[in-house]
């Protein structure tokens, strides 16, 4: 009993504590030989008239372009942004749905590296005729008719 008063720790606790202290000395000694590979983001642009940098058609099936497939395979590329360029004001409600289903949705489903970026300037009022499609565009990173939103904020 006198020993218990002199040593405030019981043997049951001291042995595991010493084991943990000894093990912690060796934990920092492990090294990983993995190299950290820097990643980058790239953009593939397309227009309402030209999409060959983004896709090609073969036997009625749409595939990512050779350039896009190279980007997908490249481990240094983190994200491939699909960016619309030039004007899209000649696109109406049916066209907005078709672009989504025939091209953009297929690209996004092909690889998780694909993301949307940029603005589609569709014909005025046409995007509101297909709200589910408009919402899909926005959820996947694009904006729709951003110039009109900015003009309304200025007034």
Coordinates of C-alpha atoms in Angstrom, one line a residue:
X1 CA 0.0 0.0 0.0
X2 CA 2.8 2.4 0.6
X3 CA 4.0 1.8 -2.9
X4 CA 0.7 3.0 -4.3
X5 CA 1.0 6.3 -2.5
X6 CA 4.5 6.9 -3.7
X7 CA 3.8 6.0 -7.4
X8 CA 0.6 7.8 -8.5
X9 CA 0.3 5.7 -11.7
X10 CA -0.6 2.1 -11.8
X11 CA 1.5 -0.4 -13.8
X12 CA -1.5 -1.1 -16.0
X13 CA -1.3 2.5 -17.3
X14 CA 2.5 3.0 -17.4
X15 CA 3.3 0.1 -19.7
X16 CA 0.9 1.3 -22.5
X17 CA 2.1 4.9 -22.1
X18 CA 5.7 3.8 -22.5
X19 CA 4.7 1.7 -25.6
X20 CA 3.0 4.7 -27.2
X21 CA 6.0 7.0 -26.5
X22 CA 8.3 4.5 -28.0
X23 CA 6.1 3.9 -31.1
X24 CA 5.8 7.6 -31.7
X25 CA 9.5 7.9 -32.2
X26 CA 9.3 5.5 -35.2
X27 CA 6.2 6.9 -36.9
X28 CA 7.9 10.0 -38.2
X29 CA 10.6 7.9 -39.8
X30 CA 8.5 6.6 -42.7
X31 CA 8.9 8.3 -46.0
X32 CA 6.7 8.1 -49.0
X33 CA 8.6 8.1 -52.3
X34 CA 5.6 9.4 -54.2
X35 CA 6.2 12.5 -56.2
X36 CA 3.6 15.3 -56.1
X37 CA 2.6 15.9 -59.6
X38 CA 1.3 19.5 -60.2
X39 CA -2.0 19.6 -61.9
X40 CA -3.5 22.2 -64.3
X41 CA -6.8 23.1 -65.8
X42 CA -7.4 23.4 -69.6
X43 CA -10.2 24.7 -71.7
X44 CA -11.7 23.4 -74.9
X45 CA -13.7 26.0 -76.7
X46 CA -16.5 25.5 -79.3
X47 CA -19.0 27.6 -81.2
X48 CA -22.5 27.0 -82.4
X49 CA -20.9 26.3 -85.9
X50 CA -17.7 24.5 -85.0
X51 CA -17.2 21.8 -82.3
X52 CA -14.4 19.7 -83.7
X53 CA -12.1 20.6 -80.8
X54 CA -14.7 19.1 -78.4
X55 CA -16.3 16.2 -80.3
X56 CA -16.5 14.2 -83.5
X57 CA -19.3 11.9 -84.9
X58 CA -18.7 8.4 -86.1
X59 CA -21.6 6.2 -87.4
X60 CA -24.1 8.5 -85.8
X61 CA -22.4 8.4 -82.3
X62 CA -20.8 11.4 -80.8
X63 CA -17.4 11.0 -79.1
X64 CA -14.9 13.4 -77.4
X65 CA -12.3 14.7 -79.9
X66 CA -8.8 13.3 -80.0
X67 CA -7.6 16.4 -78.2
X68 CA -10.2 15.9 -75.4
X69 CA -9.3 12.2 -75.1
X70 CA -5.6 13.1 -74.7
X71 CA -6.6 15.6 -72.0
X72 CA -8.6 12.9 -70.2
X73 CA -5.6 10.5 -70.2
X74 CA -3.1 13.1 -69.0
X75 CA -2.6 12.8 -65.2
X76 CA -1.4 16.3 -64.9
X77 CA -4.8 17.7 -66.1
X78 CA -7.3 18.1 -63.2
X79 CA -10.2 19.8 -65.0
X80 CA -11.2 20.2 -68.7
X81 CA -13.5 23.2 -69.0
X82 CA -15.9 23.2 -71.9
X83 CA -16.2 26.9 -72.9
X84 CA -18.8 28.2 -75.5
X85 CA -17.4 31.0 -77.7
X86 CA -18.9 33.6 -80.0
X87 CA -22.7 34.0 -80.3
X88 CA -25.4 31.5 -79.6
X89 CA -28.3 33.9 -80.2
X90 CA -29.5 31.8 -83.2
X91 CA -30.4 29.0 -80.8
X92 CA -34.0 28.5 -79.7
X93 CA -35.7 26.3 -77.1
X94 CA -35.4 23.1 -79.1
X95 CA -31.8 23.8 -79.9
X96 CA -31.0 24.5 -76.3
X97 CA -32.3 21.0 -75.4
X98 CA -30.6 19.4 -78.3
X99 CA -27.2 20.9 -77.5
X100 CA -27.5 19.6 -73.9
X101 CA -28.6 16.1 -74.7
X102 CA -26.6 15.4 -77.9
X103 CA -23.3 17.0 -77.0
X104 CA -22.8 18.5 -73.5
X105 CA -24.4 15.8 -71.4
X106 CA -22.5 13.1 -73.3
X107 CA -19.2 14.9 -72.7
X108 CA -19.8 15.4 -69.0
X109 CA -20.8 11.8 -68.6
X110 CA -17.7 10.6 -70.5
X111 CA -15.3 11.8 -67.9
X112 CA -15.5 13.5 -64.5
X113 CA -12.8 15.8 -65.6
X114 CA -15.2 17.7 -67.8
X115 CA -16.9 20.8 -66.4
X116 CA -18.8 23.7 -67.8
X117 CA -17.5 27.3 -67.9
X118 CA -18.5 30.5 -69.7
X119 CA -21.7 31.9 -71.0
X120 CA -24.3 30.9 -73.5
X121 CA -26.0 33.9 -75.0
X122 CA -29.1 32.2 -76.3
X123 CA -32.0 34.1 -78.0
X124 CA -33.8 36.3 -75.6
X125 CA -36.5 34.4 -73.6
X126 CA -35.7 31.0 -75.2
X127 CA -33.9 29.6 -72.2
X128 CA -36.9 30.3 -70.0
X129 CA -39.0 28.0 -72.2
X130 CA -37.0 25.0 -71.2
X131 CA -36.4 25.6 -67.4
X132 CA -35.1 22.1 -66.7
X133 CA -32.4 22.5 -69.4
X134 CA -31.5 26.0 -68.2
X135 CA -31.1 24.7 -64.7
X136 CA -28.9 21.8 -65.9
X137 CA -26.6 24.3 -67.7
X138 CA -26.2 26.4 -64.6
X139 CA -25.7 23.4 -62.3
X140 CA -22.9 22.2 -64.5
X141 CA -21.0 25.5 -64.5
X142 CA -22.3 27.6 -67.4
X143 CA -24.2 30.8 -67.2
X144 CA -27.0 31.8 -69.6
X145 CA -27.4 35.3 -71.0
X146 CA -25.1 36.9 -68.5
X147 CA -25.0 40.2 -70.4
X148 CA -28.7 40.7 -69.7
X149 CA -28.3 40.1 -66.0
X150 CA -25.4 42.6 -65.9
X151 CA -27.4 45.2 -67.8
X152 CA -30.3 44.8 -65.3
X153 CA -27.9 45.3 -62.4
X154 CA -26.7 48.6 -63.9
X155 CA -30.2 50.1 -64.2

